[in-house]
């Protein structure tokens, strides 16, 4: 083969190599980008399959606090192992119920020491006195409580009353006259005297802690005409834990 022919072939080969090299240099970025996109889509697909698989796993038991760490955070009672009260939200109540509960607690805070003092002197459980005060006076907000300082719905049966001794809130019938007091304390004292009178004296034989017996006994003795009067007193006592005040 002639030398000129060999040189011509070598020159063409070098040109082809140069063309290939130039082509690779032009498309290398595109190739790298396509490779990166392929990697990303591959990982995304893998993650998608993993997520689908985890959906087949059973959900944590909501009653198993160990499986729900956010339910066990905070302080716990070291004696019982139960969470403290302030770890939980209070049960949902209507605005009317919240207002009523707030008023009842304020009433207890105001008159608890009076009820306990009367209990020491006359033997009527403070829980009963406070529950009756809340129920009969609407937690101190009734007209009778505000205008007459009468917290227990005590009526006046005297036919010869001095001015200011009692007042009428309904009609001219004498049974609708209610006692008027100078102070709420006077009302509490009259309540104690009433419950130690002959009509209710048998209740003093009950144990001081027997608030249920007292509540049912007052209903049976006709303290009020309201239906289920005893149950209403019991519900107030248990809801507000008024038995705590029966220990002087």
Tab-separated table of C-alpha atoms in Angstrom:
chain	number	residue	atom	x	y	z
A	1	UNK	CA	0.000	0.000	0.000
A	2	UNK	CA	1.331	3.402	-0.890
A	3	UNK	CA	2.428	5.723	1.846
A	4	UNK	CA	0.022	8.402	0.647
A	5	UNK	CA	-2.913	5.977	1.062
A	6	UNK	CA	-1.958	5.078	4.616
A	7	UNK	CA	-1.657	8.698	5.578
A	8	UNK	CA	-5.086	9.400	4.122
A	9	UNK	CA	-6.718	6.582	6.196
A	10	UNK	CA	-4.951	7.788	9.381
A	11	UNK	CA	-6.130	11.311	8.747
A	12	UNK	CA	-9.750	10.150	8.298
A	13	UNK	CA	-9.590	8.049	11.493
A	14	UNK	CA	-8.267	11.012	13.435
A	15	UNK	CA	-11.079	13.124	12.067
A	16	UNK	CA	-13.668	10.531	13.165
A	17	UNK	CA	-12.132	10.377	16.656
A	18	UNK	CA	-12.251	14.164	16.845
A	19	UNK	CA	-15.908	14.121	15.781
A	20	UNK	CA	-16.816	11.472	18.397
A	21	UNK	CA	-14.944	13.364	21.120
A	22	UNK	CA	-16.654	16.616	20.191
A	23	UNK	CA	-20.028	14.832	20.191
A	24	UNK	CA	-19.430	13.368	23.653
A	25	UNK	CA	-18.386	16.762	24.974
A	26	UNK	CA	-21.619	18.268	23.638
A	27	UNK	CA	-23.993	15.677	25.185
A	28	UNK	CA	-22.218	14.683	28.465
A	29	UNK	CA	-24.296	17.159	30.531
A	30	UNK	CA	-27.524	15.788	29.068
A	31	UNK	CA	-26.445	12.215	29.801
A	32	UNK	CA	-25.550	13.089	33.392
A	33	UNK	CA	-28.874	14.880	33.881
A	34	UNK	CA	-30.826	11.921	32.530
A	35	UNK	CA	-28.909	9.591	34.832
A	36	UNK	CA	-29.689	11.775	37.853
A	37	UNK	CA	-33.393	11.920	36.973
A	38	UNK	CA	-33.465	8.151	36.585
A	39	UNK	CA	-31.933	7.712	40.045
A	40	UNK	CA	-34.465	10.070	41.635
A	41	UNK	CA	-37.455	8.327	40.072
A	42	UNK	CA	-36.075	4.944	41.130
A	43	UNK	CA	-35.808	6.052	44.786
A	44	UNK	CA	-39.254	7.658	44.718
A	45	UNK	CA	-40.782	4.453	43.436
A	46	UNK	CA	-39.029	2.503	46.200
A	47	UNK	CA	-40.331	4.905	48.838
A	48	UNK	CA	-43.823	4.647	47.423
A	49	UNK	CA	-43.776	0.862	47.738
A	50	UNK	CA	-42.465	1.073	51.271
A	51	UNK	CA	-45.269	3.449	52.277
A	52	UNK	CA	-47.857	1.158	50.757
A	53	UNK	CA	-46.461	-1.756	52.726
A	54	UNK	CA	-46.566	0.136	56.023
A	55	UNK	CA	-50.249	0.834	55.487
A	56	UNK	CA	-50.874	-2.885	55.895
A	57	UNK	CA	-49.462	-2.781	59.453
A	58	UNK	CA	-52.043	-2.592	62.332
A	59	UNK	CA	-52.618	0.825	63.920
A	60	UNK	CA	-51.473	1.384	67.484
A	61	UNK	CA	-54.053	0.511	70.120
A	62	UNK	CA	-55.372	3.823	71.461
A	63	UNK	CA	-55.832	2.170	74.844
A	64	UNK	CA	-52.184	1.118	74.928
A	65	UNK	CA	-50.414	4.220	76.270
A	66	UNK	CA	-47.024	2.621	75.608
A	67	UNK	CA	-47.758	2.740	71.877
A	68	UNK	CA	-48.808	6.389	72.081
A	69	UNK	CA	-45.982	8.325	73.764
A	70	UNK	CA	-47.816	11.644	73.613
A	71	UNK	CA	-50.412	10.253	76.056
A	72	UNK	CA	-47.836	9.355	78.685
A	73	UNK	CA	-45.825	12.558	78.729
A	74	UNK	CA	-45.921	14.635	81.889
A	75	UNK	CA	-46.037	13.798	85.575
A	76	UNK	CA	-47.539	10.605	86.931
A	77	UNK	CA	-48.784	9.746	90.383
A	78	UNK	CA	-46.043	7.661	91.978
A	79	UNK	CA	-48.516	5.786	94.177
A	80	UNK	CA	-51.186	4.720	91.717
A	81	UNK	CA	-49.333	5.020	88.418
A	82	UNK	CA	-52.168	7.116	87.045
A	83	UNK	CA	-51.572	10.494	85.399
A	84	UNK	CA	-52.259	13.616	87.427
A	85	UNK	CA	-55.553	15.386	86.815
A	86	UNK	CA	-53.918	18.355	85.134
A	87	UNK	CA	-52.581	16.114	82.339
A	88	UNK	CA	-56.011	15.729	80.857
A	89	UNK	CA	-58.404	18.226	79.346
A	90	UNK	CA	-61.660	18.571	81.212
A	91	UNK	CA	-64.689	16.962	79.642
A	92	UNK	CA	-66.474	19.061	77.068
A	93	UNK	CA	-69.238	21.163	78.580
A	94	UNK	CA	-71.611	23.713	77.215
A	95	UNK	CA	-71.065	27.348	78.125
A	96	UNK	CA	-74.076	27.138	80.453
A	97	UNK	CA	-72.617	24.102	82.247
A	98	UNK	CA	-69.202	25.739	82.577
A	99	UNK	CA	-70.787	28.872	84.028
A	100	UNK	CA	-72.877	26.813	86.472
A	101	UNK	CA	-69.869	24.770	87.618
A	102	UNK	CA	-67.817	27.911	88.097
A	103	UNK	CA	-70.598	29.453	90.178
A	104	UNK	CA	-70.936	26.341	92.336
A	105	UNK	CA	-67.217	26.215	93.070
A	106	UNK	CA	-67.205	29.899	93.969
A	107	UNK	CA	-70.147	29.312	96.299
A	108	UNK	CA	-68.358	26.440	98.040
A	109	UNK	CA	-65.213	28.501	98.454
A	110	UNK	CA	-67.259	31.306	100.006
A	111	UNK	CA	-69.354	29.265	102.465
A	112	UNK	CA	-67.371	26.090	103.193
A	113	UNK	CA	-65.969	27.410	106.477
A	114	UNK	CA	-69.473	28.482	107.588
A	115	UNK	CA	-70.905	25.044	106.786
A	116	UNK	CA	-68.087	23.364	108.706
A	117	UNK	CA	-68.576	25.603	111.733
A	118	UNK	CA	-72.291	24.760	111.743
A	119	UNK	CA	-71.444	21.058	111.448
A	120	UNK	CA	-69.238	21.203	114.532
A	121	UNK	CA	-71.935	22.978	116.532
A	122	UNK	CA	-75.087	21.183	115.312
A	123	UNK	CA	-73.946	17.937	113.673
A	124	UNK	CA	-75.343	18.534	110.167
A	125	UNK	CA	-72.784	17.354	107.564
A	126	UNK	CA	-71.138	20.284	105.779
A	127	UNK	CA	-71.595	18.465	102.467
A	128	UNK	CA	-75.373	18.431	102.961
A	129	UNK	CA	-75.487	22.080	104.012
A	130	UNK	CA	-73.405	23.205	101.017
A	131	UNK	CA	-75.349	21.058	98.540
A	132	UNK	CA	-78.661	22.422	99.824
A	133	UNK	CA	-77.321	25.958	99.675
A	134	UNK	CA	-76.246	25.475	96.046
A	135	UNK	CA	-79.520	23.842	95.023
A	136	UNK	CA	-81.923	26.087	96.936
A	137	UNK	CA	-80.206	29.397	96.149
A	138	UNK	CA	-78.883	28.728	92.659
A	139	UNK	CA	-75.353	29.103	94.037
A	140	UNK	CA	-76.362	32.338	95.762
A	141	UNK	CA	-77.826	33.921	92.628
A	142	UNK	CA	-81.545	33.428	93.246
A	143	UNK	CA	-83.791	36.352	94.040
A	144	UNK	CA	-84.489	34.868	97.470
A	145	UNK	CA	-80.769	34.687	98.256
A	146	UNK	CA	-79.991	38.161	96.943
A	147	UNK	CA	-82.949	40.027	98.465
A	148	UNK	CA	-83.571	37.988	101.630
A	149	UNK	CA	-80.173	36.372	102.281
A	150	UNK	CA	-82.207	33.170	102.366
A	151	UNK	CA	-80.014	30.374	100.985
A	152	UNK	CA	-82.176	27.388	101.972
A	153	UNK	CA	-85.689	28.290	100.895
A	154	UNK	CA	-86.828	28.488	104.500
A	155	UNK	CA	-90.434	29.661	104.741
A	156	UNK	CA	-92.147	31.684	107.423
A	157	UNK	CA	-95.212	30.151	109.033
A	158	UNK	CA	-95.753	32.772	111.709
A	159	UNK	CA	-98.971	34.754	111.487
A	160	UNK	CA	-97.634	37.646	113.536
A	161	UNK	CA	-94.444	38.725	111.797
A	162	UNK	CA	-92.686	41.972	112.466
A	163	UNK	CA	-91.700	44.142	109.528
A	164	UNK	CA	-88.719	42.739	107.663
A	165	UNK	CA	-89.134	39.248	109.164
A	166	UNK	CA	-90.300	37.707	105.896
A	167	UNK	CA	-91.484	38.595	102.406
A	168	UNK	CA	-93.755	37.251	99.718
A	169	UNK	CA	-92.499	36.326	96.256
A	170	UNK	CA	-95.631	34.930	94.670
A	171	UNK	CA	-99.112	35.845	95.884
A	172	UNK	CA	-100.894	36.682	99.126
A	173	UNK	CA	-101.086	33.090	100.333
A	174	UNK	CA	-99.242	32.790	103.605
A	175	UNK	CA	-97.379	29.656	102.472
A	176	UNK	CA	-95.465	31.783	99.997
A	177	UNK	CA	-93.796	33.934	102.633
A	178	UNK	CA	-90.077	33.308	103.019
A	179	UNK	CA	-87.814	34.280	105.870
A	180	UNK	CA	-85.608	37.337	105.401
A	181	UNK	CA	-82.186	37.485	107.062
A	182	UNK	CA	-79.764	40.284	107.751
A	183	UNK	CA	-76.821	38.174	106.564
A	184	UNK	CA	-76.187	34.887	104.789
A	185	UNK	CA	-74.655	33.600	108.021
A	186	UNK	CA	-78.020	34.073	109.774
A	187	UNK	CA	-79.577	31.922	107.064
A	188	UNK	CA	-77.016	29.166	107.678
A	189	UNK	CA	-77.675	29.254	111.407
A	190	UNK	CA	-81.444	29.027	110.937
A	191	UNK	CA	-80.894	26.079	108.588
A	192	UNK	CA	-78.909	24.254	111.286
A	193	UNK	CA	-81.617	24.936	113.862
A	194	UNK	CA	-84.278	23.702	111.438
A	195	UNK	CA	-82.479	20.406	110.735
A	196	UNK	CA	-82.038	19.721	114.451
A	197	UNK	CA	-85.726	20.389	115.170
A	198	UNK	CA	-88.135	17.584	115.986
A	199	UNK	CA	-89.159	17.041	112.346
A	200	UNK	CA	-85.620	16.286	111.140
A	201	UNK	CA	-83.876	15.285	114.361
A	202	UNK	CA	-83.894	11.577	113.467
A	203	UNK	CA	-81.340	12.292	110.752
A	204	UNK	CA	-78.740	13.130	113.384
A	205	UNK	CA	-78.601	9.411	114.189
A	206	UNK	CA	-77.002	8.850	110.770
A	207	UNK	CA	-73.247	8.789	110.464
A	208	UNK	CA	-71.818	12.111	109.368
A	209	UNK	CA	-70.279	10.408	106.316
A	210	UNK	CA	-73.663	9.026	105.213
A	211	UNK	CA	-74.527	11.927	102.923
A	212	UNK	CA	-76.762	9.651	100.848
A	213	UNK	CA	-78.841	8.783	103.887
A	214	UNK	CA	-79.115	12.466	104.791
A	215	UNK	CA	-80.120	13.437	101.242
A	216	UNK	CA	-82.777	10.735	100.965
A	217	UNK	CA	-83.939	11.456	104.520
A	218	UNK	CA	-84.498	15.149	103.755
A	219	UNK	CA	-86.536	14.196	100.693
A	220	UNK	CA	-88.600	11.668	102.672
A	221	UNK	CA	-89.230	14.236	105.415
A	222	UNK	CA	-90.604	16.657	102.831
A	223	UNK	CA	-87.929	19.344	102.990
A	224	UNK	CA	-88.766	20.269	99.380
A	225	UNK	CA	-91.445	19.326	96.885
A	226	UNK	CA	-88.973	19.051	94.004
A	227	UNK	CA	-88.908	15.643	92.336
A	228	UNK	CA	-85.811	13.539	93.095
A	229	UNK	CA	-84.616	16.122	95.601
A	230	UNK	CA	-82.338	13.618	97.329
A	231	UNK	CA	-80.717	12.505	94.069
A	232	UNK	CA	-80.049	16.115	93.122
A	233	UNK	CA	-78.254	16.722	96.420
A	234	UNK	CA	-76.224	13.539	96.003
A	235	UNK	CA	-75.203	14.502	92.470
A	236	UNK	CA	-73.986	17.915	93.645
A	237	UNK	CA	-72.053	16.388	96.557
A	238	UNK	CA	-70.350	13.779	94.394
A	239	UNK	CA	-69.637	16.106	91.469
A	240	UNK	CA	-67.980	18.721	93.677
A	241	UNK	CA	-66.526	16.189	96.148
A	242	UNK	CA	-68.166	17.992	99.053
A	243	UNK	CA	-67.543	15.081	101.430
A	244	UNK	CA	-64.053	16.529	101.810
A	245	UNK	CA	-65.638	19.217	103.997
A	246	UNK	CA	-67.234	16.722	106.370
A	247	UNK	CA	-63.963	16.485	108.280
A	248	UNK	CA	-63.641	19.635	110.429
